[in-house]
Amino acid sequence: MFIKSLEYSESPGDPRSWKVTGLDFGNINLIVGKNASGKSRVISALFGLAQIVAGKIPPRFSSGKWSVEFERTKGQIVEEQLYILELSAGKVVSEVMSIAGRVVMARDESGKGFVLKKTGTDRVAYKVPVDQLMVVVRRDEIQHPFFEHMYNWGVTACCYRFGSDFGKSTLSANLQSLDLAELNISELSDNVGHVFHATSERFGSDYKKILLEDFSELGYFCDDILTTQVANHHSPSLVGFALAVREKGFEFLTTQNEMSQGMYRALAILIQFNANILWTRAKMVGREPKPGDSPMVIVDDIGEGLDFERSKSLIKLLVEKSKRNSVQLIMTSNDRFIMNVIPLEHWIVLHRKEGKVRAFNNANSKAVFEEFEFMGLSNFDFFSGKYFLSEDNV
């Protein structure tokens, strides 16, 4: 599943109401906007939906209305899917799913609804709890495989808060007893050591070679990357495992706690991103990944804490790898230097007026974006000068 668009709203008719429209996604996406324009809320709405349909977050903890368009590649056919979900006061108000324009599932606030049979047009009536989703409760790989596709999109979606601790203070444990048949990386966003160790065990030296080459592209030159045992300062009796690197010219190891925040963040995102690619390719059985095969990857505040050259090199690496491996990459930033690195064709500009946020991009404001290309100005000028706003789209 590959997300194409999202509309989201919450608290309609209330002074705290908030709504975002115009969010169209491609393979590579950079969400930009001024402070308080809605970048964090957009990421929360998007990743929150993924966790809800994966059954990781019960609907009772959320309120809002999502209208989401997906594409799913079936051989040479691209299938369009629409999912609409409204939650209020911990209950499901409505839930509808359509595939190629045909409604395959619908339910109301009482929990009563139907699901279309896998073959034919017969409807199967169901009643589910009012605080649970039909796509979760009735997920069945044989009877209702379209729910399974939605689940796989949600359960594999990865969200990395680049500007946060990003697991730098987290130690790994029980690395000797890992299941190497499958790894759900989405659950390990802050346990980078676990991801590194499991992926190294599964794919051997090829993985480490990729990481060392990528790390050197960013100006971090190392001879080795590994996990090493360290004592837990909070519980001395417990021993954990930490990431460590051996920098060129140094005999001793630098553990994750000793790395600069920028160095650690760069290493962490490379570990996570390359692991996603390798584990996905292992499932493809000899074929190239198609859009939607790889997990959706969200990187919030990309480049935060890195100098310009390293930010530029990191983004270039992630974009190239995303294109080559059909990874849907969604990044956010309000850094002018990062904006100048990412071509406008990948931009999503958020403009907020009170509780309404509108997203501008090359899909819904094509003429404005193309016209700016001939002005000879920087990408940041497009943003700061509000060139994306015109008399037709204000």
mmCIF file of C-alpha atoms in Angstrom:
data_model
loop_
_atom_site.group_PDB
_atom_site.id
_atom_site.type_symbol
_atom_site.label_atom_id
_atom_site.label_comp_id
_atom_site.label_asym_id
_atom_site.label_seq_id
_atom_site.Cartn_x
_atom_site.Cartn_y
_atom_site.Cartn_z
ATOM 1 C CA MET A 1 0.000 0.000 0.000
ATOM 2 C CA PHE A 2 1.234 3.443 -0.988
ATOM 3 C CA ILE A 3 -0.476 6.497 0.481
ATOM 4 C CA LYS A 4 -1.501 9.079 -2.130
ATOM 5 C CA SER A 5 -3.461 11.673 -0.171
ATOM 6 C CA LEU A 6 -4.756 12.540 3.282
ATOM 7 C CA GLU A 7 -7.398 14.878 4.644
ATOM 8 C CA TYR A 8 -7.782 15.140 8.383
ATOM 9 C CA SER A 9 -9.955 17.122 10.781
ATOM 10 C CA GLU A 10 -10.766 17.171 14.474
ATOM 11 C CA SER A 11 -13.219 18.946 16.803
ATOM 12 C CA PRO A 12 -15.495 20.324 14.022
ATOM 13 C CA GLY A 13 -17.708 23.207 15.177
ATOM 14 C CA ASP A 14 -15.486 23.763 18.216
ATOM 15 C CA PRO A 15 -13.145 26.743 18.765
ATOM 16 C CA ARG A 16 -10.316 24.186 18.861
ATOM 17 C CA SER A 17 -11.258 22.752 15.458
ATOM 18 C CA TRP A 18 -8.370 21.897 13.161
ATOM 19 C CA LYS A 19 -8.372 20.699 9.550
ATOM 20 C CA VAL A 20 -5.753 19.984 6.917
ATOM 21 C CA THR A 21 -6.490 19.571 3.214
ATOM 22 C CA GLY A 22 -4.475 19.176 0.020
ATOM 23 C CA LEU A 23 -1.972 16.625 1.324
ATOM 24 C CA ASP A 24 -0.860 14.738 -1.779
ATOM 25 C CA PHE A 25 2.060 12.329 -1.404
ATOM 26 C CA GLY A 26 4.536 10.961 -3.912
ATOM 27 C CA ASN A 27 7.596 8.752 -3.600
ATOM 28 C CA ILE A 28 9.733 11.535 -2.041
ATOM 29 C CA ASN A 29 8.095 14.179 0.155
ATOM 30 C CA LEU A 30 9.378 17.141 2.153
ATOM 31 C CA ILE A 31 6.787 18.829 4.378
ATOM 32 C CA VAL A 32 7.779 22.410 5.151
ATOM 33 C CA GLY A 33 6.070 25.207 7.030
ATOM 34 C CA LYS A 34 6.624 27.922 9.573
ATOM 35 C CA ASN A 35 6.567 27.105 13.273
ATOM 36 C CA ALA A 36 3.041 26.174 14.416
ATOM 37 C CA SER A 37 1.931 25.641 10.809
ATOM 38 C CA GLY A 38 0.957 22.046 11.543
ATOM 39 C CA LYS A 39 3.931 19.849 10.555
ATOM 40 C CA SER A 40 3.930 17.860 13.800
ATOM 41 C CA ARG A 41 0.152 17.447 13.788
ATOM 42 C CA VAL A 42 0.204 16.203 10.201
ATOM 43 C CA ILE A 43 2.826 13.597 11.114
ATOM 44 C CA SER A 44 0.836 12.611 14.207
ATOM 45 C CA ALA A 45 -2.360 12.259 12.146
ATOM 46 C CA LEU A 46 -0.624 10.164 9.502
ATOM 47 C CA PHE A 47 1.391 7.898 11.792
ATOM 48 C CA GLY A 48 -1.471 7.779 14.299
ATOM 49 C CA LEU A 49 -3.775 6.338 11.636
ATOM 50 C CA ALA A 50 -1.156 3.728 10.749
ATOM 51 C CA GLN A 51 -0.994 2.615 14.380
ATOM 52 C CA ILE A 52 -4.788 2.571 14.729
ATOM 53 C CA VAL A 53 -5.411 0.352 11.668
ATOM 54 C CA ALA A 54 -2.548 -1.898 12.818
ATOM 55 C CA GLY A 55 -4.321 -2.367 16.153
ATOM 56 C CA LYS A 56 -1.424 -0.792 18.080
ATOM 57 C CA ILE A 57 -3.529 2.089 19.415
ATOM 58 C CA PRO A 58 -7.167 1.515 20.463
ATOM 59 C CA PRO A 59 -9.608 3.986 18.872
ATOM 60 C CA ARG A 60 -10.719 5.075 22.347
ATOM 61 C CA PHE A 61 -7.521 7.114 22.653
ATOM 62 C CA SER A 62 -8.182 9.137 19.482
ATOM 63 C CA SER A 63 -10.682 11.529 17.931
ATOM 64 C CA GLY A 64 -10.739 12.877 14.415
ATOM 65 C CA LYS A 65 -11.752 12.147 10.846
ATOM 66 C CA TRP A 66 -9.387 10.705 8.252
ATOM 67 C CA SER A 67 -10.006 10.426 4.519
ATOM 68 C CA VAL A 68 -7.099 8.566 2.928
ATOM 69 C CA GLU A 69 -6.388 7.493 -0.640
ATOM 70 C CA PHE A 70 -4.050 4.578 -1.279
ATOM 71 C CA GLU A 71 -2.644 2.822 -4.300
ATOM 72 C CA ARG A 72 -1.834 -0.864 -4.374
ATOM 73 C CA THR A 73 0.162 -2.480 -7.159
ATOM 74 C CA LYS A 74 -1.216 -5.835 -8.338
ATOM 75 C CA GLY A 75 1.079 -7.155 -11.048
ATOM 76 C CA GLN A 76 0.854 -4.502 -13.757
ATOM 77 C CA ILE A 77 -2.363 -3.020 -12.370
ATOM 78 C CA VAL A 78 -2.521 -0.109 -9.941
ATOM 79 C CA GLU A 79 -5.595 -0.375 -7.705
ATOM 80 C CA GLU A 80 -7.035 2.711 -5.990
ATOM 81 C CA GLN A 81 -8.384 2.398 -2.471
ATOM 82 C CA LEU A 82 -10.188 4.877 -0.233
ATOM 83 C CA TYR A 83 -10.508 4.600 3.535
ATOM 84 C CA ILE A 84 -12.618 6.968 5.642
ATOM 85 C CA LEU A 85 -12.636 6.781 9.429
ATOM 86 C CA GLU A 86 -14.287 9.035 11.984
ATOM 87 C CA LEU A 87 -13.692 8.666 15.720
ATOM 88 C CA SER A 88 -15.315 10.673 18.510
ATOM 89 C CA ALA A 89 -15.329 10.310 22.279
ATOM 90 C CA GLY A 90 -13.550 6.959 22.060
ATOM 91 C CA LYS A 91 -16.062 5.425 19.642
ATOM 92 C CA VAL A 92 -16.164 4.772 15.919
ATOM 93 C CA VAL A 93 -18.721 7.093 14.302
ATOM 94 C CA SER A 94 -18.284 5.698 10.797
ATOM 95 C CA GLU A 95 -15.888 3.595 8.769
ATOM 96 C CA VAL A 96 -15.929 3.014 5.011
ATOM 97 C CA MET A 97 -13.543 1.328 2.606
ATOM 98 C CA SER A 98 -13.738 1.420 -1.187
ATOM 99 C CA ILE A 99 -11.628 -0.335 -3.814
ATOM 100 C CA ALA A 100 -11.695 0.889 -7.422
ATOM 101 C CA GLY A 101 -14.824 2.874 -6.616
ATOM 102 C CA ARG A 102 -16.726 -0.075 -5.092
ATOM 103 C CA VAL A 103 -17.624 -0.025 -1.390
ATOM 104 C CA VAL A 104 -16.248 -3.216 0.147
ATOM 105 C CA MET A 105 -16.911 -2.327 3.798
ATOM 106 C CA ALA A 106 -19.070 0.095 5.743
ATOM 107 C CA ARG A 107 -20.261 0.362 9.324
ATOM 108 C CA ASP A 108 -22.051 2.913 11.480
ATOM 109 C CA GLU A 109 -21.723 4.110 15.065
ATOM 110 C CA SER A 110 -23.730 1.142 16.384
ATOM 111 C CA GLY A 111 -21.048 -1.229 15.078
ATOM 112 C CA LYS A 112 -23.392 -2.712 12.471
ATOM 113 C CA GLY A 113 -22.152 -2.971 8.931
ATOM 114 C CA PHE A 114 -21.104 -5.269 6.124
ATOM 115 C CA VAL A 115 -18.047 -6.581 4.353
ATOM 116 C CA LEU A 116 -18.109 -7.655 0.728
ATOM 117 C CA LYS A 117 -17.120 -11.254 0.077
ATOM 118 C CA LYS A 118 -13.769 -11.846 -1.572
ATOM 119 C CA THR A 119 -15.508 -12.961 -4.758
ATOM 120 C CA GLY A 120 -18.838 -11.777 -6.091
ATOM 121 C CA THR A 121 -21.056 -9.003 -4.760
ATOM 122 C CA ASP A 122 -22.569 -10.697 -1.723
ATOM 123 C CA ARG A 123 -22.425 -8.774 1.529
ATOM 124 C CA VAL A 124 -21.680 -10.385 4.875
ATOM 125 C CA ALA A 125 -23.379 -8.595 7.776
ATOM 126 C CA TYR A 126 -21.303 -7.990 10.890
ATOM 127 C CA LYS A 127 -21.599 -6.192 14.193
ATOM 128 C CA VAL A 128 -18.396 -5.169 15.926
ATOM 129 C CA PRO A 129 -17.827 -3.353 19.243
ATOM 130 C CA VAL A 130 -18.498 0.375 18.964
ATOM 131 C CA ASP A 131 -14.931 1.180 20.081
ATOM 132 C CA GLN A 132 -13.175 -1.105 17.590
ATOM 133 C CA LEU A 133 -12.468 -0.914 13.859
ATOM 134 C CA MET A 134 -14.034 -3.261 11.356
ATOM 135 C CA VAL A 135 -10.701 -3.468 9.489
ATOM 136 C CA VAL A 136 -9.048 -4.731 12.681
ATOM 137 C CA VAL A 137 -11.732 -7.003 14.142
ATOM 138 C CA ARG A 138 -12.601 -8.653 10.807
ATOM 139 C CA ARG A 139 -9.087 -8.873 9.405
ATOM 140 C CA ASP A 140 -8.776 -12.241 7.684
ATOM 141 C CA GLU A 141 -6.117 -13.008 5.091
ATOM 142 C CA ILE A 142 -8.362 -15.515 3.314
ATOM 143 C CA GLN A 143 -11.865 -14.036 3.594
ATOM 144 C CA HIS A 144 -11.050 -10.307 3.554
ATOM 145 C CA PRO A 145 -7.510 -9.859 2.174
ATOM 146 C CA PHE A 146 -8.041 -6.124 1.574
ATOM 147 C CA PHE A 147 -8.022 -5.622 5.345
ATOM 148 C CA GLU A 148 -4.705 -7.473 5.487
ATOM 149 C CA HIS A 149 -3.191 -4.970 3.044
ATOM 150 C CA MET A 150 -4.333 -2.089 5.228
ATOM 151 C CA TYR A 151 -2.910 -3.807 8.304
ATOM 152 C CA ASN A 152 0.466 -4.409 6.635
ATOM 153 C CA TRP A 153 0.698 -0.731 5.685
ATOM 154 C CA GLY A 154 0.008 0.324 9.249
ATOM 155 C CA VAL A 155 2.043 -2.262 11.136
ATOM 156 C CA THR A 156 5.225 -1.666 9.117
ATOM 157 C CA ALA A 157 5.080 2.164 8.978
ATOM 158 C CA CYS A 158 8.185 3.694 10.576
ATOM 159 C CA CYS A 159 8.391 7.116 12.209
ATOM 160 C CA TYR A 160 11.747 8.515 13.304
ATOM 161 C CA ARG A 161 11.973 11.713 15.352
ATOM 162 C CA PHE A 162 15.381 12.809 14.111
ATOM 163 C CA GLY A 163 15.568 15.802 16.427
ATOM 164 C CA SER A 164 14.889 13.706 19.538
ATOM 165 C CA ASP A 165 17.092 11.432 21.647
ATOM 166 C CA PHE A 166 16.395 8.835 18.927
ATOM 167 C CA GLY A 167 17.288 6.004 21.325
ATOM 168 C CA LYS A 168 20.744 7.325 22.182
ATOM 169 C CA SER A 169 20.115 6.591 25.863
ATOM 170 C CA THR A 170 18.503 3.198 25.176
ATOM 171 C CA LEU A 171 20.468 -0.024 25.595
ATOM 172 C CA SER A 172 19.526 -3.307 23.922
ATOM 173 C CA ALA A 173 19.090 -6.637 25.660
ATOM 174 C CA ASN A 174 18.744 -10.350 24.849
ATOM 175 C CA LEU A 175 20.524 -9.995 21.514
ATOM 176 C CA GLN A 176 21.624 -13.642 21.584
ATOM 177 C CA SER A 177 18.037 -14.925 21.350
ATOM 178 C CA LEU A 178 16.702 -12.919 18.399
ATOM 179 C CA ASP A 179 14.250 -14.314 15.850
ATOM 180 C CA LEU A 180 16.043 -13.808 12.541
ATOM 181 C CA ALA A 181 13.188 -14.980 10.328
ATOM 182 C CA GLU A 182 11.451 -11.593 10.449
ATOM 183 C CA LEU A 183 12.005 -8.210 12.058
ATOM 184 C CA ASN A 184 9.329 -5.565 12.597
ATOM 185 C CA ILE A 185 11.526 -2.496 12.490
ATOM 186 C CA SER A 186 8.593 -0.138 13.090
ATOM 187 C CA GLU A 187 8.490 -1.269 16.729
ATOM 188 C CA LEU A 188 12.199 -0.517 17.223
ATOM 189 C CA SER A 189 12.501 3.140 16.269
ATOM 190 C CA ASP A 190 14.355 3.883 19.529
ATOM 191 C CA ASN A 191 16.234 0.595 19.803
ATOM 192 C CA VAL A 192 18.776 0.998 17.043
ATOM 193 C CA GLY A 193 21.198 -1.512 18.558
ATOM 194 C CA HIS A 194 18.587 -4.245 18.279
ATOM 195 C CA VAL A 195 17.934 -3.412 14.603
ATOM 196 C CA PHE A 196 21.658 -3.328 13.827
ATOM 197 C CA HIS A 197 22.446 -6.619 15.557
ATOM 198 C CA ALA A 198 19.495 -8.545 14.086
ATOM 199 C CA THR A 199 20.128 -7.246 10.566
ATOM 200 C CA SER A 200 23.870 -7.983 10.811
ATOM 201 C CA GLU A 201 23.112 -11.531 11.951
ATOM 202 C CA ARG A 202 20.608 -12.017 9.121
ATOM 203 C CA PHE A 203 22.531 -10.424 6.229
ATOM 204 C CA GLY A 204 26.135 -10.695 7.341
ATOM 205 C CA SER A 205 28.989 -8.430 6.297
ATOM 206 C CA ASP A 206 27.091 -6.939 3.341
ATOM 207 C CA TYR A 207 24.985 -4.863 5.718
ATOM 208 C CA LYS A 208 27.967 -3.523 7.642
ATOM 209 C CA LYS A 209 29.760 -2.709 4.378
ATOM 210 C CA ILE A 210 26.804 -0.623 3.211
ATOM 211 C CA LEU A 211 26.686 1.243 6.515
ATOM 212 C CA LEU A 212 30.413 2.003 6.543
ATOM 213 C CA GLU A 213 30.238 3.314 2.962
ATOM 214 C CA ASP A 214 27.191 5.470 3.712
ATOM 215 C CA PHE A 215 28.718 6.766 6.936
ATOM 216 C CA SER A 216 31.881 7.799 5.088
ATOM 217 C CA GLU A 217 29.699 9.672 2.570
ATOM 218 C CA LEU A 218 28.677 11.860 5.496
ATOM 219 C CA GLY A 219 32.275 12.446 6.537
ATOM 220 C CA TYR A 220 32.348 9.910 9.375
ATOM 221 C CA PHE A 221 35.235 7.556 8.612
ATOM 222 C CA CYS A 222 35.132 4.304 10.570
ATOM 223 C CA ASP A 223 36.716 0.872 10.310
ATOM 224 C CA ASP A 224 33.971 -0.948 12.172
ATOM 225 C CA ILE A 225 30.440 -0.721 13.540
ATOM 226 C CA LEU A 226 29.362 -3.198 16.213
ATOM 227 C CA THR A 227 27.453 -3.730 19.446
ATOM 228 C CA THR A 228 29.326 -3.989 22.719
ATOM 229 C CA GLN A 229 28.340 -4.825 26.284
ATOM 230 C CA VAL A 230 28.062 -1.898 28.682
ATOM 231 C CA ALA A 231 26.902 -1.572 32.262
ATOM 232 C CA ASN A 232 23.560 -0.007 33.016
ATOM 233 C CA HIS A 233 24.236 2.987 35.267
ATOM 234 C CA HIS A 234 20.691 2.932 36.664
ATOM 235 C CA SER A 235 20.804 -0.814 37.389
ATOM 236 C CA PRO A 236 24.457 -1.936 37.754
ATOM 237 C CA SER A 237 23.444 -5.578 37.952
ATOM 238 C CA LEU A 238 21.969 -5.428 34.429
ATOM 239 C CA VAL A 239 24.177 -5.541 31.359
ATOM 240 C CA GLY A 240 22.998 -4.099 28.081
ATOM 241 C CA PHE A 241 24.347 -3.725 24.576
ATOM 242 C CA ALA A 242 25.200 -0.419 22.940
ATOM 243 C CA LEU A 243 26.155 0.601 19.433
ATOM 244 C CA ALA A 244 29.819 1.413 18.976
ATOM 245 C CA VAL A 245 32.127 2.503 16.164
ATOM 246 C CA ARG A 246 35.868 2.287 15.700
ATOM 247 C CA GLU A 247 36.895 5.512 14.030
ATOM 248 C CA LYS A 248 39.846 5.436 11.637
ATOM 249 C CA GLY A 249 43.117 6.169 13.429
ATOM 250 C CA PHE A 250 41.736 5.214 16.854
ATOM 251 C CA GLU A 251 42.224 1.897 18.631
ATOM 252 C CA PHE A 252 39.428 2.339 21.171
ATOM 253 C CA LEU A 253 35.680 2.148 20.568
ATOM 254 C CA THR A 254 33.280 5.068 20.699
ATOM 255 C CA THR A 255 29.951 3.912 22.153
ATOM 256 C CA GLN A 256 26.617 5.528 21.341
ATOM 257 C CA ASN A 257 26.638 7.390 24.655
ATOM 258 C CA GLU A 258 30.034 8.895 23.779
ATOM 259 C CA MET A 259 29.096 9.911 20.222
ATOM 260 C CA SER A 260 28.034 13.450 19.474
ATOM 261 C CA GLN A 261 24.274 13.758 19.031
ATOM 262 C CA GLY A 262 24.727 14.503 15.335
ATOM 263 C CA MET A 263 26.996 11.518 14.736
ATOM 264 C CA TYR A 264 24.628 9.193 16.578
ATOM 265 C CA ARG A 265 21.529 10.461 14.733
ATOM 266 C CA ALA A 266 23.211 10.015 11.356
ATOM 267 C CA LEU A 267 24.308 6.475 12.213
ATOM 268 C CA ALA A 268 20.889 5.592 13.654
ATOM 269 C CA ILE A 269 18.904 6.648 10.588
ATOM 270 C CA LEU A 270 21.328 4.830 8.253
ATOM 271 C CA ILE A 271 21.004 1.659 10.342
ATOM 272 C CA GLN A 272 17.207 1.856 10.307
ATOM 273 C CA PHE A 273 16.834 2.830 6.652
ATOM 274 C CA ASN A 274 19.223 0.252 5.217
ATOM 275 C CA ALA A 275 17.760 -2.457 7.437
ATOM 276 C CA ASN A 276 14.291 -1.692 6.059
ATOM 277 C CA ILE A 277 15.587 -2.073 2.520
ATOM 278 C CA LEU A 278 17.345 -5.397 3.166
ATOM 279 C CA TRP A 279 14.465 -7.004 5.074
ATOM 280 C CA THR A 280 12.009 -5.880 2.370
ATOM 281 C CA ARG A 281 14.144 -7.210 -0.470
ATOM 282 C CA ALA A 282 14.435 -10.555 1.330
ATOM 283 C CA LYS A 283 10.645 -10.906 1.013
ATOM 284 C CA MET A 284 10.524 -10.077 -2.706
ATOM 285 C CA VAL A 285 11.754 -13.522 -3.822
ATOM 286 C CA GLY A 286 13.944 -12.287 -6.636
ATOM 287 C CA ARG A 287 11.848 -9.382 -7.923
ATOM 288 C CA GLU A 288 12.430 -5.677 -7.553
ATOM 289 C CA PRO A 289 10.354 -3.862 -4.898
ATOM 290 C CA LYS A 290 7.325 -1.979 -6.179
ATOM 291 C CA PRO A 291 5.695 1.077 -4.572
ATOM 292 C CA GLY A 292 4.041 -0.081 -1.367
ATOM 293 C CA ASP A 293 6.254 -3.149 -0.835
ATOM 294 C CA SER A 294 8.585 -1.261 1.503
ATOM 295 C CA PRO A 295 7.412 0.313 4.759
ATOM 296 C CA MET A 296 6.457 3.979 4.657
ATOM 297 C CA VAL A 297 9.292 5.890 6.333
ATOM 298 C CA ILE A 298 8.683 9.198 8.120
ATOM 299 C CA VAL A 299 11.676 11.259 9.280
ATOM 300 C CA ASP A 300 10.598 14.237 11.377
ATOM 301 C CA ASP A 301 13.048 17.192 11.577
ATOM 302 C CA ILE A 302 15.460 15.604 9.107
ATOM 303 C CA GLY A 303 19.037 16.850 9.508
ATOM 304 C CA GLU A 304 18.477 18.443 12.923
ATOM 305 C CA GLY A 305 21.800 18.644 14.767
ATOM 306 C CA LEU A 306 23.942 18.092 11.659
ATOM 307 C CA ASP A 307 25.976 20.722 9.834
ATOM 308 C CA PHE A 308 24.871 21.732 6.347
ATOM 309 C CA GLU A 309 27.239 19.484 4.391
ATOM 310 C CA ARG A 310 26.332 16.403 6.399
ATOM 311 C CA SER A 311 22.605 17.204 6.223
ATOM 312 C CA LYS A 312 22.875 17.584 2.464
ATOM 313 C CA SER A 313 24.788 14.318 2.073
ATOM 314 C CA LEU A 314 22.363 12.430 4.337
ATOM 315 C CA ILE A 315 19.297 13.649 2.486
ATOM 316 C CA LYS A 316 20.895 12.860 -0.876
ATOM 317 C CA LEU A 317 21.592 9.306 0.328
ATOM 318 C CA LEU A 318 18.065 8.745 1.643
ATOM 319 C CA VAL A 319 16.432 10.164 -1.487
ATOM 320 C CA GLU A 320 18.581 8.066 -3.833
ATOM 321 C CA LYS A 321 17.956 4.900 -1.820
ATOM 322 C CA SER A 322 14.213 5.639 -1.691
ATOM 323 C CA LYS A 323 13.995 6.023 -5.460
ATOM 324 C CA ARG A 324 16.098 2.937 -6.113
ATOM 325 C CA ASN A 325 14.109 0.742 -3.718
ATOM 326 C CA SER A 326 10.595 2.251 -4.086
ATOM 327 C CA VAL A 327 10.511 3.438 -0.471
ATOM 328 C CA GLN A 328 7.911 6.108 0.254
ATOM 329 C CA LEU A 329 9.882 8.726 2.183
ATOM 330 C CA ILE A 330 8.147 11.555 4.059
ATOM 331 C CA MET A 331 10.400 14.154 5.702
ATOM 332 C CA THR A 332 9.692 17.385 7.589
ATOM 333 C CA SER A 333 11.858 20.444 8.119
ATOM 334 C CA ASN A 334 11.823 24.223 8.441
ATOM 335 C CA ASP A 335 15.585 24.544 7.851
ATOM 336 C CA ARG A 336 16.336 26.845 4.906
ATOM 337 C CA PHE A 337 19.447 24.887 3.888
ATOM 338 C CA ILE A 338 17.558 21.611 3.748
ATOM 339 C CA MET A 339 14.804 23.278 1.717
ATOM 340 C CA ASN A 340 17.390 24.305 -0.857
ATOM 341 C CA VAL A 341 18.615 20.703 -1.172
ATOM 342 C CA ILE A 342 15.233 19.097 -1.953
ATOM 343 C CA PRO A 343 13.756 19.974 -5.396
ATOM 344 C CA LEU A 344 10.410 21.803 -5.305
ATOM 345 C CA GLU A 345 8.718 18.898 -7.057
ATOM 346 C CA HIS A 346 8.940 16.978 -3.766
ATOM 347 C CA TRP A 347 7.681 19.806 -1.536
ATOM 348 C CA ILE A 348 4.492 19.969 0.498
ATOM 349 C CA VAL A 349 4.105 23.502 1.875
ATOM 350 C CA LEU A 350 1.740 23.964 4.817
ATOM 351 C CA HIS A 351 -0.049 27.292 5.153
ATOM 352 C CA ARG A 352 -2.187 27.821 8.226
ATOM 353 C CA LYS A 353 -4.974 30.315 8.746
ATOM 354 C CA GLU A 354 -6.495 29.904 12.209
ATOM 355 C CA GLY A 355 -7.601 26.255 12.484
ATOM 356 C CA LYS A 356 -7.397 25.518 8.765
ATOM 357 C CA VAL A 357 -4.228 24.225 7.166
ATOM 358 C CA ARG A 358 -3.856 23.930 3.428
ATOM 359 C CA ALA A 359 -1.066 21.981 1.773
ATOM 360 C CA PHE A 360 0.409 23.207 -1.504
ATOM 361 C CA ASN A 361 2.387 20.932 -3.779
ATOM 362 C CA ASN A 362 3.257 20.241 -7.387
ATOM 363 C CA ALA A 363 0.038 18.257 -7.817
ATOM 364 C CA ASN A 364 -2.553 20.810 -6.657
ATOM 365 C CA SER A 365 -0.612 24.009 -7.526
ATOM 366 C CA LYS A 366 1.351 22.875 -10.577
ATOM 367 C CA ALA A 367 1.332 26.193 -12.460
ATOM 368 C CA VAL A 368 2.674 28.161 -9.480
ATOM 369 C CA PHE A 369 5.441 25.632 -8.820
ATOM 370 C CA GLU A 370 6.508 25.475 -12.469
ATOM 371 C CA GLU A 371 6.462 29.265 -12.904
ATOM 372 C CA PHE A 372 8.791 29.743 -9.927
ATOM 373 C CA GLU A 373 11.385 27.430 -11.481
ATOM 374 C CA PHE A 374 12.154 30.132 -14.096
ATOM 375 C CA MET A 375 12.739 32.938 -11.574
ATOM 376 C CA GLY A 376 16.277 31.910 -10.671
ATOM 377 C CA LEU A 377 15.629 32.226 -6.937
ATOM 378 C CA SER A 378 16.377 29.687 -4.195
ATOM 379 C CA ASN A 379 13.833 27.176 -2.972
ATOM 380 C CA PHE A 380 13.763 28.972 0.366
ATOM 381 C CA ASP A 381 12.648 32.165 -1.433
ATOM 382 C CA PHE A 382 9.647 30.221 -2.710
ATOM 383 C CA PHE A 383 8.724 29.406 0.872
ATOM 384 C CA SER A 384 9.622 32.642 2.664
ATOM 385 C CA GLY A 385 8.125 34.861 -0.029
ATOM 386 C CA LYS A 386 4.917 32.805 -0.119
ATOM 387 C CA TYR A 387 5.199 32.358 -3.890
ATOM 388 C CA PHE A 388 3.091 29.237 -3.449
ATOM 389 C CA LEU A 389 0.139 31.517 -2.681
ATOM 390 C CA SER A 390 -1.617 33.010 -5.681
ATOM 391 C CA GLU A 391 -4.885 34.845 -6.232
ATOM 392 C CA ASP A 392 -6.433 31.544 -7.309
ATOM 393 C CA ASN A 393 -5.434 29.456 -4.324
ATOM 394 C CA VAL A 394 -5.434 31.831 -1.320
#
